[in-house]
Amino acid sequence: MATRLKTDQRVLNVLIYAGAGVTPECLRQCTESLKRLVGCKYAVSHITASTLKTEPWQSTCALLVFPGGADLPFCRDLNGPGNRVIADYVRNGGAYLGFCAGGYYGSGQCWFQLDDPSQDVKGPRELAFFPGTCGGPAFKGFQYHCEMGAKAAKLSVRKEAFTGGQAPPDVFRSYYNGGGVFLNAEAMESDGVEILAEYADHIDFPSGKTQAAVVFCKVGQGKAILTGPHPEFSGTSLKSQPDIPGYDKLVEEVTADESARLEFLAACLSKMGLSLSPKAAWDDIPRLTTMLNIYCQGGHLESLLNRLTGRSYAVITDGSIWLEDKYGSDMFHLEWTTDGSWSTNYEPRKSDKVTWRLNVGSKVAGQGDDESGTEFDHDIYYASLEDFRMLESNRGFSTWKQALQVGTQGPWCPTLSWGNHLMYGDTVTSTNTLLSSNPQLLSKLESGFTFTATRQVAGRGRGNNVWVSPAGCLIMSTVINHSANVIASRPLGFFNYLAAIAIVEAIKGYDHEDDIYQKLDVKIKWPNDIYVRDPSKPNEPAYVKVGGILANCSYSAPNYQVVLGIGLNTNNAQPTTSLDALLKWTASVLQGDKPPPPPFHIERLVARIVTCLEILYDHFLRKGFSDEVEALYYKHWLHTNQIVTLEDEDGVKARVLGITKDQGLLVAEEVMEDGIELNSWKGTGTMFQLQSDENGFDYWKGLIKRKV
């Protein structure tokens, strides 16, 4: 009988609709505010109409958000199938938040500009979370694509509607531009409607006994909050409008109530069941630190500078060296010294590209002070790199390396050099994107060049996924130059598997003097996820995701440049759990009252992953995906004998057998119930081979489907 481990599917995504009708400014303000309030707990990302209608986003979505703009395009793209998906999601326990146009769209009727035949909109709306009519504009003067009708609307909050969660303010001023009022909302309490805030000033649209500006609606098992004003707009982010009388005062009033605005929006999110980021993080808006430090160990500085400053790439202007990638997304200003001083001839160049300052210097572990003020300790990194290289050079020490030596003649250990060049930035867009989107820079980097950061503001996962990257998350991307001459026998499809093994073995081999690390329960989910035993559920064998791998590839003769991106929840307990939490729990179970080991050092873990990855890649070049590597992979993966449903094969049931050794395809055999024992299956002999970049694996549902 097939057995199956339980994995914990958590709602990790806040999805913001970014289809036609949403204005860029509304999308930006909405995204920034939600990242401030819940970005430490959820991945805040965008979703299109096509994705909303066709992909299975519902099971991991904590909140679906519709920003401001115009709701007629929403109707055009989503009426029918799209709205049925949204309504089913909410009624089955989901949450919907509609700002302004999203508020009109979530109501039963939309009445807009009825006294202006050139702009009037009147008609039913399919979602109807608020069962009545949203009419507007609440205040006269609205003009499309203009701030002329904008104002700082004073809102009176019904604090009694918020109990047990974040406390809202009594009153505050919110940015407003064209939003509606929810008619006769006070009469719909029996329909699950609560008024959360009212317009405190007299409005121009008749609305009944109240002037409901924000309403909460109970919808089946789910919830919806609809707004007329824009509590997601920050006054500090509003752009100056010198041609509009009184706009400066609007900005001043909204900005003065910034804290109250955030408290109200947080209270709304809390009422819908979302967990909030720590309050200290609300004002900690991530800003790119455009200084990147490249550390070069020992005598490796000169070789890197020679590659970076080649004539085909570098541009010298007024004594400054610029790395200007005509095919890339960014611009780099190169500065370096050996005495720790800074280049003084930096002048920003006019460009629509992000400019990064590259400070390149020679760093030797244990020598000199780090004056960069970064949160990454290069001394720990390089000391750990040397430590692991020394250990791996001692044949027989590492049990996992011993496994790779089966069948070889005599001692085997490659000359380890990966990780000598390390680039670091405190806060970056994405380590993977920054390398992958600048192909000329990438082509100058040697195998093993590693880029790490403390925070990412646009971390990426597979497909349309976003990787949440708060402080405490290990973030790294390593470059591998893979020769085109070996691509046929050493396909790129195996790189995810090599990286997954490297991560698991690095965690287990973090400290060779303490065997508690070897006992950490870490697993691989095909094709590119890392799972661990969930320490919050000690009484059941549940697993939860803590890491992911993203491989991007480009070509510059004679090599394929692979950027292998890795994200791993290390010290951060949110949004799922962390290696630190697993370590502490494992130690408490196995060692009792003995003090737990210290938390993971991200610098040391990066060094360990790099050395493991280099050894595995060297073995892969020599022997391919050998029996030894295959055994290591299966030792850690979750899927042995798992019964799955192949959606694109008419829903047939199949048993996962493994992966092919030539192309890395997932192999599954069709099965049928044998009719003798309950939940017992027998193979039919029909085999399926599935490619990782074409198929998604929903482990929780045992479902493999073609990605859209």
XYZ file of C-alpha atoms in Angstrom:
708
model
C 0.000 0.000 0.000
C 1.341 3.441 -0.849
C 2.076 5.704 2.079
C 2.068 9.444 2.049
C 3.525 12.092 4.297
C 1.345 15.038 5.148
C 2.371 18.488 3.997
C 0.983 21.708 5.357
C -0.547 23.971 2.715
C -0.595 27.501 4.059
C -2.216 30.572 2.586
C 0.877 32.569 1.732
C -0.250 34.904 -1.046
C -1.910 38.294 -1.180
C -2.871 38.669 -4.834
C -3.556 42.102 -6.332
C -5.496 42.217 -9.581
C -3.416 43.927 -12.270
C -5.650 43.556 -15.306
C -7.206 46.154 -17.592
C -8.971 48.935 -15.696
C -6.454 49.199 -12.846
C -4.485 52.452 -13.001
C -0.706 52.266 -12.483
C -0.853 54.672 -9.525
C -3.586 52.688 -7.774
C -1.636 49.477 -8.327
C 1.570 51.033 -6.960
C -0.027 52.542 -3.861
C -1.975 49.370 -3.121
C 1.107 47.168 -3.487
C 3.315 49.375 -1.334
C 0.802 49.661 1.512
C 0.073 45.947 1.628
C 3.767 45.100 1.577
C 4.271 47.420 4.533
C 1.454 45.896 6.569
C 1.644 42.176 5.734
C 4.803 41.779 3.623
C 6.634 39.903 6.388
C 3.872 37.288 6.488
C 2.667 36.952 2.891
C 3.937 37.208 -0.669
C 2.268 40.330 -2.083
C 2.108 39.912 -5.850
C 0.009 40.672 -8.916
C -2.435 38.459 -10.785
C -3.792 38.898 -14.302
C -7.229 38.075 -15.655
C -5.898 35.035 -17.499
C -4.151 33.646 -14.436
C -7.173 34.336 -12.258
C -9.434 32.379 -14.596
C -7.176 29.432 -15.420
C -4.635 28.749 -12.668
C -5.284 27.164 -9.239
C -4.384 30.219 -7.140
C -7.220 29.890 -4.632
C -5.774 27.290 -2.266
C -2.780 29.410 -1.247
C -4.415 32.860 -1.413
C -5.121 34.689 1.841
C -6.582 37.782 0.176
C -7.642 38.871 -3.318
C -7.438 42.632 -3.849
C -9.024 44.772 -6.573
C -7.442 48.259 -6.696
C -8.886 51.485 -8.072
C -9.353 52.510 -11.675
C -12.456 51.736 -13.715
C -14.644 48.693 -13.228
C -16.089 48.300 -16.741
C -12.864 46.634 -17.973
C -13.139 44.309 -14.957
C -16.597 43.319 -16.202
C -15.417 42.863 -19.760
C -12.567 40.512 -18.810
C -14.092 38.635 -15.874
C -17.872 38.437 -16.295
C -18.967 34.826 -16.331
C -16.127 32.340 -15.670
C -13.780 34.780 -13.949
C -16.358 36.098 -11.522
C -17.541 32.581 -10.740
C -13.986 31.689 -9.724
C -13.774 34.777 -7.487
C -17.196 34.227 -5.929
C -16.505 30.544 -5.233
C -13.167 31.437 -3.656
C -14.747 33.960 -1.287
C -17.825 31.890 -0.427
C -15.577 28.945 0.436
C -13.591 30.924 3.002
C -11.545 33.399 0.981
C -11.258 37.161 1.420
C -11.823 40.048 -1.030
C -10.714 43.664 -0.607
C -11.964 46.226 -3.128
C -10.692 49.809 -3.187
C -12.785 52.420 -5.023
C -13.399 50.760 -8.430
C -12.922 47.419 -6.667
C -15.653 48.538 -4.256
C -18.076 49.357 -7.059
C -17.190 46.023 -8.673
C -17.925 44.033 -5.507
C -21.421 45.492 -5.109
C -24.736 44.269 -6.478
C -25.331 47.459 -8.496
C -22.965 50.179 -9.726
C -24.351 53.697 -10.241
C -21.778 56.230 -11.382
C -22.038 59.800 -12.748
C -25.764 59.397 -13.467
C -26.137 63.129 -14.100
C -23.519 63.094 -16.868
C -24.646 61.136 -19.970
C -21.084 61.121 -21.317
C -19.743 59.247 -18.282
C -22.702 57.529 -16.638
C -22.438 53.870 -15.687
C -25.407 51.973 -14.316
C -25.902 48.261 -14.081
C -25.701 45.049 -12.062
C -22.427 43.469 -10.964
C -22.014 39.725 -10.701
C -20.021 39.440 -7.476
C -22.570 41.288 -5.316
C -20.676 40.806 -2.063
C -22.420 43.987 -0.922
C -25.982 43.088 -1.898
C -27.065 46.676 -2.534
C -25.908 49.592 -4.651
C -22.626 51.483 -4.591
C -23.342 54.960 -5.971
C -21.000 57.770 -6.747
C -19.013 59.805 -6.937
C -19.699 60.590 -3.302
C -18.233 64.069 -3.903
C -18.690 66.088 -7.077
C -15.843 67.118 -9.336
C -14.437 63.755 -10.474
C -12.652 63.660 -13.824
C -11.092 60.576 -15.386
C -7.269 60.477 -15.537
C -7.053 63.623 -13.457
C -6.615 64.727 -9.843
C -9.029 67.643 -10.210
C -11.752 65.968 -8.141
C -9.449 64.468 -5.512
C -9.818 65.460 -1.875
C -8.802 64.486 1.639
C -12.021 62.860 2.790
C -12.630 62.819 6.525
C -13.726 59.363 7.696
C -15.440 58.547 10.976
C -14.590 55.005 12.079
C -17.042 52.703 13.854
C -14.593 51.250 16.354
C -17.194 48.836 17.734
C -16.978 46.918 14.442
C -13.374 46.035 15.207
C -13.027 43.726 18.186
C -10.159 41.491 19.163
C -7.808 42.702 16.454
C -5.838 45.800 15.507
C -7.452 48.884 17.070
C -8.419 51.523 14.465
C -8.397 55.315 14.923
C -11.573 57.276 15.680
C -11.246 59.554 12.677
C -8.719 60.234 9.904
C -8.435 61.798 6.482
C -8.061 59.516 3.488
C -7.219 60.238 -0.128
C -10.390 60.188 -2.222
C -10.990 60.422 -5.970
C -14.287 59.269 -7.468
C -15.254 56.544 -5.022
C -18.787 55.650 -4.055
C -21.037 55.400 -1.029
C -22.856 52.193 -0.100
C -26.560 52.972 -0.230
C -28.814 51.989 2.679
C -26.029 49.880 4.187
C -27.518 50.356 7.663
C -30.568 48.304 6.599
C -28.528 45.276 5.505
C -27.210 44.048 8.839
C -29.292 40.877 8.482
C -27.439 40.211 5.206
C -24.095 40.216 7.000
C -23.201 43.848 6.265
C -21.381 46.040 8.794
C -20.442 49.683 8.307
C -16.778 50.154 9.205
C -16.434 53.875 8.389
C -18.609 56.747 7.222
C -17.890 59.959 5.368
C -17.828 62.605 8.107
C -18.411 65.484 5.693
C -21.642 65.996 3.770
C -21.571 64.037 0.498
C -23.217 64.831 -2.824
C -24.851 61.439 -3.472
C -28.051 60.530 -1.551
C -27.316 57.403 0.455
C -29.987 56.823 3.090
C -29.607 57.342 6.825
C -25.839 56.810 6.777
C -22.910 57.768 4.562
C -21.213 54.377 4.453
C -17.688 54.769 3.057
C -16.294 51.343 4.010
C -18.363 48.183 4.530
C -17.663 44.645 5.692
C -19.696 41.831 4.130
C -20.009 38.242 5.333
C -20.116 36.082 2.210
C -20.751 32.387 2.861
C -17.708 31.224 4.780
C -15.656 34.160 3.489
C -15.399 37.914 3.917
C -15.227 41.046 1.810
C -14.379 44.665 2.591
C -15.313 47.341 0.063
C -14.249 50.980 0.180
C -15.195 54.212 -1.574
C -12.086 56.202 -0.551
C -8.471 55.091 -0.870
C -7.087 54.225 2.585
C -4.264 52.423 0.773
C -2.879 55.722 -0.568
C 0.034 57.226 1.344
C 0.258 61.019 1.379
C 4.046 60.783 1.307
C 3.805 58.989 -2.063
C 1.408 61.434 -3.729
C 2.962 63.369 -6.566
C 2.827 67.143 -6.693
C 0.069 68.693 -8.832
C 1.037 72.389 -9.065
C -1.752 73.152 -11.569
C -4.538 71.957 -9.262
C -5.630 74.492 -6.629
C -5.621 73.108 -3.101
C -3.770 69.905 -3.956
C -0.831 70.756 -1.701
C -3.265 71.044 1.206
C -4.747 67.652 0.287
C -1.283 66.081 0.411
C -0.556 67.808 3.714
C -3.779 66.563 5.336
C -3.439 62.979 4.119
C 0.216 62.884 5.125
C -0.597 64.204 8.617
C -2.866 61.178 9.152
C -0.417 58.608 7.784
C -0.223 56.630 11.040
C -4.006 56.629 11.446
C -4.435 55.516 7.828
C -2.135 52.554 8.372
C -3.893 51.654 11.625
C -7.282 51.649 9.898
C -6.097 49.577 6.952
C -4.354 47.173 9.342
C -7.574 46.834 11.350
C -9.444 45.952 8.136
C -6.863 43.307 7.214
C -6.962 41.889 10.715
C -10.772 41.725 10.601
C -10.467 39.570 7.479
C -8.176 37.157 9.321
C -4.768 38.212 8.010
C -1.690 38.253 10.214
C 0.064 41.608 10.353
C 3.747 42.374 10.114
C 5.297 43.716 13.340
C 4.322 47.357 13.758
C 7.954 48.420 13.569
C 8.001 47.121 9.988
C 5.141 49.389 8.874
C 7.485 52.349 8.645
C 10.440 50.286 7.481
C 9.841 50.712 3.765
C 12.512 48.719 1.894
C 14.691 50.980 -0.240
C 17.256 49.695 -2.663
C 20.807 50.016 -1.411
C 22.409 50.600 -4.762
C 25.888 49.939 -3.366
C 26.968 46.383 -4.079
C 30.179 45.116 -2.486
C 32.205 42.522 -4.370
C 34.559 40.642 -2.070
C 37.466 38.835 -3.657
C 39.409 36.355 -1.592
C 43.169 36.486 -1.653
C 44.720 37.097 -5.078
C 41.554 36.764 -7.118
C 40.914 40.512 -7.421
C 43.007 41.174 -10.510
C 41.404 38.452 -12.629
C 37.913 39.762 -11.875
C 38.855 43.366 -12.678
C 40.436 42.316 -15.975
C 37.225 40.613 -17.056
C 34.944 43.435 -15.937
C 36.942 46.246 -17.536
C 37.392 44.686 -20.960
C 36.955 47.099 -23.886
C 33.842 45.391 -25.157
C 31.925 46.254 -22.014
C 33.423 49.058 -19.918
C 32.877 52.734 -20.750
C 35.306 55.264 -19.292
C 33.896 58.768 -18.795
C 35.753 61.516 -16.936
C 37.842 58.967 -15.085
C 34.827 56.894 -14.050
C 34.412 53.308 -15.225
C 30.899 52.308 -16.188
C 29.722 48.821 -17.029
C 26.947 49.601 -19.467
C 25.038 46.563 -20.642
C 23.237 47.557 -23.836
C 21.083 44.439 -23.598
C 20.530 44.648 -19.848
C 18.238 46.317 -17.345
C 20.830 47.982 -15.125
C 23.915 50.156 -15.187
C 26.985 49.669 -13.007
C 29.592 52.141 -11.806
C 32.829 50.390 -10.910
C 34.943 51.589 -8.021
C 37.648 49.735 -6.167
C 40.524 50.248 -3.797
C 42.700 47.999 -1.680
C 42.885 50.275 1.344
C 39.153 50.538 2.060
C 38.783 54.114 0.726
C 35.973 55.035 -1.624
C 36.158 56.288 -5.159
C 35.391 60.017 -5.257
C 34.619 60.560 -8.923
C 31.142 59.069 -8.935
C 28.541 61.160 -10.725
C 25.120 59.636 -11.512
C 24.454 59.329 -15.220
C 21.105 60.160 -16.744
C 19.451 56.865 -17.583
C 16.168 55.045 -17.217
C 18.104 52.125 -15.767
C 18.841 51.490 -12.108
C 22.442 52.444 -11.393
C 24.378 50.203 -9.039
C 27.723 51.142 -7.514
C 30.107 48.192 -7.513
C 32.764 48.504 -4.836
C 35.355 45.828 -5.559
C 38.053 45.025 -3.043
C 40.259 42.207 -1.821
C 39.002 40.625 1.389
C 40.875 37.999 3.362
C 39.139 36.171 6.179
C 40.150 37.492 9.567
C 42.149 40.430 8.199
C 40.941 44.027 8.378
C 37.663 45.592 9.347
C 34.554 45.629 7.215
C 33.797 49.317 6.752
C 30.849 48.869 4.465
C 28.266 48.882 7.255
C 26.518 45.839 5.791
C 24.610 43.127 7.613
C 26.681 40.361 6.023
C 29.891 39.322 7.797
C 32.345 38.425 5.043
C 34.860 37.221 7.636
C 32.480 34.475 8.777
C 31.751 33.606 5.158
C 35.370 33.255 4.026
C 36.456 31.488 7.215
C 33.620 29.002 6.725
C 34.506 28.572 3.060
C 38.071 27.629 4.008
C 36.808 25.362 6.781
C 34.539 23.391 4.461
C 37.145 23.170 1.722
C 39.615 21.722 4.185
C 37.072 19.197 5.410
C 36.137 18.123 1.893
C 39.775 17.707 0.891
C 40.120 15.076 3.641
C 38.808 11.985 1.862
C 36.524 9.899 4.016
C 35.352 12.684 6.299
C 32.096 13.560 4.635
C 29.692 10.639 4.442
C 27.718 12.205 1.591
C 30.913 12.798 -0.384
C 31.919 9.202 0.251
C 28.730 8.170 -1.514
C 29.859 10.053 -4.617
C 33.213 8.234 -4.620
C 31.724 4.793 -5.105
C 33.292 3.241 -8.173
C 36.166 5.734 -8.446
C 39.823 4.807 -8.283
C 41.754 6.411 -5.448
C 41.019 9.654 -3.593
C 38.754 12.110 -5.340
C 38.265 15.741 -4.529
C 38.069 18.574 -7.032
C 40.109 21.704 -6.518
C 37.490 23.882 -4.864
C 37.318 27.501 -6.014
C 33.640 28.463 -6.136
C 32.678 31.310 -3.869
C 36.002 33.196 -4.092
C 34.074 36.094 -5.616
C 31.089 37.151 -3.537
C 28.807 40.092 -4.333
C 26.566 41.417 -1.564
C 23.833 44.049 -1.277
C 21.763 44.866 1.790
C 18.489 45.438 -0.121
C 18.212 44.547 -3.807
C 15.461 43.830 -6.309
C 16.334 40.164 -6.830
C 19.747 38.509 -6.884
C 18.563 36.190 -9.634
C 16.991 38.906 -11.782
C 19.864 41.343 -11.405
C 22.311 38.787 -12.815
C 19.986 37.192 -15.368
C 18.748 40.488 -16.826
C 22.262 41.793 -17.509
C 23.744 39.248 -19.917
C 26.965 41.142 -20.644
C 27.816 41.362 -16.962
C 26.844 37.726 -16.521
C 29.125 36.613 -19.367
C 32.134 38.138 -17.535
C 31.570 36.182 -14.331
C 33.268 32.888 -13.586
C 31.547 29.743 -12.348
C 30.937 29.952 -8.640
C 30.460 33.744 -8.554
C 27.822 34.170 -5.862
C 25.484 37.086 -5.207
C 23.739 37.313 -1.829
C 21.586 39.892 -0.070
C 19.838 40.506 3.232
C 16.514 41.571 1.668
C 14.858 41.380 -1.720
C 11.976 43.598 -2.772
C 11.124 41.570 -5.887
C 12.171 38.015 -5.120
C 11.059 35.456 -7.694
C 9.878 31.878 -7.674
C 8.873 29.551 -10.495
C 6.250 30.786 -12.937
C 4.388 33.790 -11.539
C 5.282 33.024 -7.938
C 6.892 35.542 -5.620
C 9.414 34.565 -2.968
C 8.952 36.411 0.322
C 12.419 37.607 1.364
C 12.465 39.320 4.757
C 15.585 39.721 6.846
C 16.658 36.326 8.132
C 16.034 34.584 4.813
C 19.082 33.179 3.023
C 19.090 34.717 -0.459
C 21.737 33.761 -2.993
C 22.359 33.203 -6.678
C 25.363 31.328 -8.023
C 26.646 31.481 -11.609
C 27.523 28.260 -13.449
C 29.115 28.423 -16.903
C 28.021 25.166 -18.512
C 29.832 24.300 -21.728
C 27.704 23.886 -24.838
C 29.935 20.929 -25.754
C 28.443 18.797 -22.959
C 24.850 19.994 -23.069
C 23.578 16.862 -24.823
C 24.940 14.444 -22.226
C 24.707 16.801 -19.231
C 21.317 18.541 -19.678
C 20.397 21.717 -17.842
C 17.285 20.049 -16.463
C 19.353 18.416 -13.723
C 20.545 21.674 -12.177
C 17.482 21.986 -9.937
C 18.156 18.482 -8.636
C 21.827 19.183 -7.943
C 20.902 22.384 -6.112
C 18.260 20.598 -4.028
C 20.753 17.936 -2.925
C 23.346 20.641 -2.175
C 20.898 22.550 0.042
C 19.809 19.510 2.041
C 23.368 18.249 2.486
C 24.575 21.731 3.418
C 21.967 21.972 6.160
C 22.828 18.529 7.484
C 26.551 19.204 7.191
C 26.466 22.691 8.673
C 28.535 21.721 11.725
C 30.520 18.489 11.631
C 31.121 18.610 15.395
C 27.423 18.359 16.289
C 25.418 15.461 14.861
C 22.094 17.190 15.611
C 22.274 18.760 12.133
C 22.396 15.335 10.468
C 19.126 14.530 12.227
C 17.229 17.536 10.898
C 14.227 16.327 8.888
C 14.675 18.110 5.548
C 13.020 16.942 2.317
C 12.946 17.714 -1.410
C 9.691 18.286 -3.297
C 9.991 17.799 -7.051
C 11.256 19.679 -8.830
C 12.599 22.647 -6.880
C 11.255 23.056 -3.324
C 12.735 22.371 0.100
C 10.447 21.183 2.893
C 11.073 20.532 6.573
C 9.206 18.807 9.373
C 6.784 21.388 10.745
C 7.879 22.128 14.332
C 4.506 23.738 15.093
C 2.836 20.325 14.708
C 4.974 18.043 16.870
C 2.395 15.263 17.080
C 1.991 14.596 13.378
C 4.489 14.114 10.538
C 3.569 17.312 8.678
C 5.957 19.099 6.331
C 6.089 22.759 5.329
C 7.987 24.653 2.632
C 11.045 26.658 3.684
C 12.991 26.994 0.461
C 12.898 27.167 -3.294
C 15.209 27.058 -6.297
C 14.984 29.073 -9.523
C 17.356 28.392 -12.424
C 17.605 30.917 -15.281
C 19.745 30.397 -18.343
C 21.229 32.475 -21.168
C 23.877 31.731 -23.799
C 27.174 33.449 -24.540
C 29.550 31.335 -26.609
C 30.889 28.903 -25.705
C 28.845 28.514 -22.516
C 25.341 28.486 -21.188
C 25.249 30.879 -18.224
C 23.039 29.380 -15.545
C 22.003 31.573 -12.608
C 20.965 29.247 -9.826
C 18.835 31.214 -7.364
C 18.150 29.880 -3.863
C 15.870 31.224 -1.142
C 15.792 29.534 2.265
C 13.957 30.573 5.436
C 16.825 30.416 7.889
C 16.405 32.801 10.823
C 12.950 34.166 9.917
C 9.976 32.378 11.480
C 7.532 33.843 8.939
C 5.836 33.250 6.585
C 6.018 29.468 7.250
C 8.769 28.324 9.591
C 12.563 28.398 9.583
C 15.647 26.255 9.929
C 16.233 27.853 13.329
C 12.787 26.716 14.509
C 13.400 23.200 13.174
C 16.804 23.062 14.869
C 15.421 24.204 18.212
C 12.520 21.738 18.077
C 14.715 18.824 16.972
C 17.184 19.524 19.770
C 14.397 19.663 22.355
C 13.059 16.280 21.208
C 16.404 14.511 20.999
C 18.452 16.283 23.660
C 15.890 17.205 26.287
C 17.040 19.940 28.633
C 20.415 20.335 26.958
C 20.828 23.917 25.619
C 19.986 24.036 21.910
C 22.675 24.793 19.330
C 23.080 28.460 18.345
C 21.041 29.788 15.384
C 22.292 29.249 11.856
C 24.773 31.805 10.529
C 23.563 32.669 7.030
C 27.151 33.422 5.983
C 28.286 29.919 6.988
C 25.311 28.251 5.339
C 25.944 30.122 2.071
C 29.548 28.894 2.157
C 28.404 25.321 2.783
C 25.881 25.382 -0.069
C 28.517 26.733 -2.463
C 31.027 23.986 -1.608
C 28.396 21.223 -1.820
C 27.153 22.581 -5.135
C 30.654 22.707 -6.598
C 31.403 19.093 -5.634
C 28.097 17.883 -7.055
C 28.561 19.820 -10.298
C 32.088 18.461 -10.738
C 30.763 14.924 -10.248
C 27.906 15.627 -12.682
C 30.379 16.735 -15.374
C 32.429 13.554 -14.917
C 29.701 10.955 -14.453
C 26.340 12.588 -15.175
C 23.351 11.939 -12.944
C 25.022 8.821 -11.641
C 23.597 6.069 -9.451
C 25.309 7.739 -6.489
C 23.734 11.162 -7.097
C 20.377 9.557 -7.844
C 20.513 7.707 -4.519
C 21.247 10.948 -2.678
C 18.273 12.618 -4.354
C 15.837 9.807 -3.554
C 17.149 9.652 0.009
C 15.668 13.091 0.630
C 12.675 13.445 -1.651
C 9.016 13.239 -0.632
C 7.513 11.316 -3.513
C 8.497 7.647 -3.323
C 5.445 5.630 -4.417
C 3.147 8.649 -4.171
C -0.165 8.164 -5.987
C -0.994 11.192 -8.127
C -3.620 12.327 -10.602
C -2.395 13.331 -14.083
C -4.837 16.048 -15.044
C -3.783 16.266 -18.689
C -4.062 12.501 -19.151
C -7.827 12.412 -18.505
C -7.268 12.304 -14.763
C -5.625 8.867 -14.663
C -4.051 7.727 -11.408
C -0.321 7.042 -11.435
C 2.420 6.034 -9.023
C 5.579 8.181 -8.950
C 8.598 5.980 -9.649
C 11.484 8.435 -9.973
C 13.252 10.572 -12.547
C 14.985 9.571 -15.770
C 18.777 9.656 -15.697
C 19.159 11.011 -19.224
C 16.856 14.069 -19.180
C 15.602 14.354 -15.601
C 11.944 13.737 -16.421
C 9.541 12.597 -13.721
C 8.420 9.003 -14.320
C 5.015 7.734 -13.230
C 3.229 4.456 -13.931
C -0.519 4.292 -14.431
C -2.242 2.383 -11.633
C -5.664 1.014 -10.885
C -7.271 -0.185 -7.683
C -6.691 -3.914 -7.294
C -10.128 -4.482 -5.765
C -8.733 -6.540 -2.899
C -7.468 -4.049 -0.349
C -8.792 -0.527 0.266
C -6.481 2.185 -1.123
C -4.268 -0.441 -2.721
C -3.061 0.050 -6.284
C -1.438 -2.080 -8.984
C 0.472 -0.913 -12.031
C -0.858 -1.263 -15.567
C 2.530 -0.959 -17.289
C 1.648 2.347 -18.988
C 4.381 4.895 -18.268
C 4.341 8.693 -18.318
C 7.327 11.049 -18.429
C 6.753 14.621 -17.258
C 9.009 17.638 -17.736
C 9.463 19.954 -14.753
C 9.221 23.253 -16.625
C 5.943 22.194 -18.260
C 4.137 20.722 -15.270
C 3.243 21.817 -11.771
C 3.054 19.421 -8.809
C 0.394 20.190 -6.207
C 1.653 17.887 -3.491
C -1.293 18.548 -1.207
C -3.834 17.402 -3.786
C -1.648 14.730 -5.362
C -2.220 16.509 -8.658
C 0.140 17.014 -11.574
C -1.105 19.427 -14.214
C 0.293 21.278 -17.168
C 1.274 24.825 -16.276
C -0.651 27.630 -17.964
